[in-house]
Amino acid sequence: IDQVRVDKLAKQLKITRGSFYHHFSSRNDLLTSILDKWRLRATESVIARIQSASNDPVEQITTLMNLPITGKRSFDGASVEISIRAWARRDKLARSAVEEVDKYRLSFINSIFKNLGHTSDRADDLANLVYSYIVAMSLIHFDNKFEERREMSRRLAEFLSDNCPVSKCPKRKNQPA
């Protein structure tokens, strides 16, 4: 992000600086626009798509957990996300945007677990666990074992969605005695 300069952009895009300033009032305005577009594409539109695709909470959690492994688009999105998070480590504007996005995403995941009947504390814990999983999976190389990863995400989503405390649950199949 430190290399994003008006002169360099204008030259690379073969436009005048005046043309740049016709669209953006400053470099900071451009950076704010980048963060706004990221927030919209990587959060709001993803959540809207998940909500419209299914009302089933387990399916929604599974879809979220599979986001990092859904193809080239998700790989590119993860690359942008990693870059913005690195930028946020040293820039107040980016940090504020990342914190807002994290809060919004966690709130959405939390609401899914609450809809499943989990207590507020447990929904918070599970939302943080799922979100951490999603972020971590975007950093891991998968050596093209996507089907195995998708199946693992489905099993984890089912497990995490269960509202029965482990000590009081009926015995599950394949559960040790």
C-alpha positions as semicolon CSV with decimal commas, in nm:
position;residue;x (nm);y (nm);z (nm)
1;I;0,000;0,000;0,000
2;D;0,298;0,225;0,056
3;Q;0,365;0,205;-0,317
4;V;0,021;0,343;-0,404
5;R;0,105;0,693;-0,522
6;V;-0,100;0,926;-0,739
7;D;0,188;0,988;-0,984
8;K;0,260;0,615;-1,023
9;L;-0,108;0,530;-1,068
10;A;-0,165;0,805;-1,324
11;K;0,140;0,695;-1,522
12;Q;0,045;0,324;-1,505
13;L;-0,315;0,396;-1,605
14;K;-0,203;0,644;-1,870
15;I;-0,417;0,920;-1,728
16;T;-0,337;1,267;-1,606
17;R;-0,314;1,357;-1,240
18;G;-0,609;1,586;-1,305
19;S;-0,813;1,291;-1,421
20;F;-0,724;1,107;-1,100
21;Y;-0,831;1,406;-0,892
22;H;-1,155;1,422;-1,088
23;H;-1,245;1,086;-0,925
24;F;-1,067;1,116;-0,590
25;S;-0,998;1,426;-0,386
26;S;-0,673;1,282;-0,247
27;R;-0,465;0,967;-0,204
28;N;-0,643;0,918;0,129
29;D;-0,979;0,935;-0,051
30;L;-0,858;0,658;-0,285
31;L;-0,744;0,445;0,011
32;T;-1,078;0,497;0,185
33;S;-1,255;0,391;-0,136
34;I;-1,042;0,077;-0,153
35;L;-1,140;-0,014;0,204
36;D;-1,507;0,063;0,138
37;K;-1,511;-0,157;-0,172
38;W;-1,336;-0,438;0,018
39;R;-1,589;-0,411;0,302
40;L;-1,878;-0,431;0,056
41;R;-1,740;-0,718;-0,153
42;A;-1,582;-0,926;0,120
43;T;-1,846;-0,884;0,386
44;E;-2,183;-0,735;0,306
45;S;-2,233;-0,902;-0,033
46;V;-2,100;-1,236;0,098
47;I;-2,340;-1,231;0,393
48;A;-2,632;-1,131;0,170
49;R;-2,548;-1,415;-0,070
50;I;-2,528;-1,669;0,214
51;Q;-2,857;-1,553;0,365
52;S;-3,039;-1,567;0,032
53;A;-2,896;-1,910;-0,058
54;S;-3,020;-2,092;0,250
55;N;-3,213;-2,051;0,574
56;D;-3,050;-2,361;0,723
57;P;-2,801;-2,245;0,991
58;V;-2,574;-2,549;0,952
59;E;-2,559;-2,492;0,577
60;Q;-2,480;-2,124;0,634
61;I;-2,196;-2,211;0,874
62;T;-2,065;-2,472;0,630
63;T;-2,073;-2,221;0,345
64;L;-1,883;-1,969;0,556
65;M;-1,624;-2,226;0,656
66;N;-1,575;-2,320;0,291
67;L;-1,526;-1,964;0,168
68;P;-1,145;-1,989;0,153
69;I;-1,160;-2,297;-0,071
70;T;-1,425;-2,216;-0,329
71;G;-1,190;-2,143;-0,620
72;K;-0,978;-1,874;-0,778
73;R;-1,211;-1,597;-0,671
74;S;-1,180;-1,697;-0,306
75;F;-0,802;-1,730;-0,343
76;D;-0,786;-1,376;-0,484
77;G;-1,017;-1,251;-0,210
78;A;-0,797;-1,412;0,055
79;S;-0,491;-1,244;-0,096
80;V;-0,662;-0,905;-0,075
81;E;-0,774;-0,979;0,282
82;I;-0,420;-1,071;0,388
83;S;-0,285;-0,752;0,233
84;I;-0,545;-0,533;0,402
85;R;-0,480;-0,699;0,738
86;A;-0,105;-0,638;0,697
87;W;-0,181;-0,275;0,611
88;A;-0,403;-0,249;0,920
89;R;-0,115;-0,347;1,146
90;R;0,050;-0,011;1,076
91;D;-0,226;0,222;0,961
92;K;-0,512;0,363;1,167
93;L;-0,754;0,400;0,872
94;A;-0,711;0,038;0,762
95;R;-0,718;-0,088;1,122
96;S;-1,049;0,086;1,179
97;A;-1,195;-0,074;0,864
98;V;-1,069;-0,422;0,962
99;E;-1,207;-0,388;1,313
100;E;-1,545;-0,283;1,174
101;V;-1,549;-0,576;0,928
102;D;-1,445;-0,826;1,196
103;K;-1,719;-0,700;1,428
104;Y;-1,980;-0,722;1,151
105;R;-1,874;-1,072;1,044
106;L;-1,860;-1,200;1,403
107;S;-2,204;-1,054;1,468
108;F;-2,344;-1,241;1,168
109;I;-2,187;-1,572;1,271
110;N;-2,299;-1,515;1,630
111;S;-2,658;-1,464;1,513
112;I;-2,653;-1,800;1,336
113;F;-2,547;-1,977;1,655
114;K;-2,808;-1,788;1,858
115;N;-3,072;-1,899;1,607
116;L;-2,961;-2,254;1,680
117;G;-3,044;-2,194;2,047
118;H;-2,697;-2,140;2,189
119;T;-2,655;-1,904;2,483
120;S;-2,501;-1,562;2,414
121;D;-2,165;-1,661;2,563
122;R;-2,152;-1,988;2,373
123;A;-2,260;-1,818;2,050
124;D;-1,978;-1,563;2,098
125;D;-1,725;-1,840;2,160
126;L;-1,841;-2,042;1,860
127;A;-1,848;-1,735;1,634
128;N;-1,489;-1,655;1,729
129;L;-1,387;-2,016;1,672
130;V;-1,549;-2,033;1,327
131;Y;-1,412;-1,694;1,226
132;S;-1,061;-1,792;1,336
133;Y;-1,097;-2,113;1,134
134;I;-1,202;-1,918;0,823
135;V;-0,909;-1,675;0,853
136;A;-0,663;-1,959;0,917
137;M;-0,791;-2,161;0,622
138;S;-0,728;-1,866;0,392
139;L;-0,359;-1,885;0,489
140;I;-0,314;-2,259;0,436
141;H;-0,222;-2,413;0,101
142;F;-0,460;-2,699;0,018
143;D;-0,273;-2,901;-0,244
144;N;-0,606;-2,933;-0,430
145;K;-0,780;-3,153;-0,171
146;F;-1,084;-2,929;-0,182
147;E;-1,344;-3,205;-0,153
148;E;-1,179;-3,335;0,166
149;R;-1,172;-2,982;0,308
150;R;-1,537;-2,923;0,219
151;E;-1,638;-3,246;0,389
152;M;-1,435;-3,155;0,697
153;S;-1,605;-2,813;0,709
154;R;-1,946;-2,978;0,690
155;R;-1,862;-3,214;0,978
156;L;-1,724;-2,929;1,188
157;A;-2,030;-2,712;1,119
158;E;-2,261;-2,993;1,229
159;F;-2,054;-3,053;1,541
160;L;-2,038;-2,684;1,636
161;S;-2,407;-2,632;1,566
162;D;-2,511;-2,897;1,817
163;N;-2,666;-2,716;2,113
164;C;-2,637;-3,010;2,347
165;P;-2,371;-2,976;2,620
166;V;-2,124;-3,261;2,572
167;S;-2,176;-3,396;2,926
168;K;-2,553;-3,427;2,870
169;C;-2,572;-3,527;2,504
170;P;-2,696;-3,866;2,399
171;K;-2,414;-4,082;2,270
172;R;-2,329;-3,993;1,910
173;K;-2,223;-4,255;1,662
174;N;-1,846;-4,300;1,654
175;Q;-1,823;-4,131;1,995
176;P;-1,592;-4,309;2,239
177;A;-1,767;-4,470;2,535
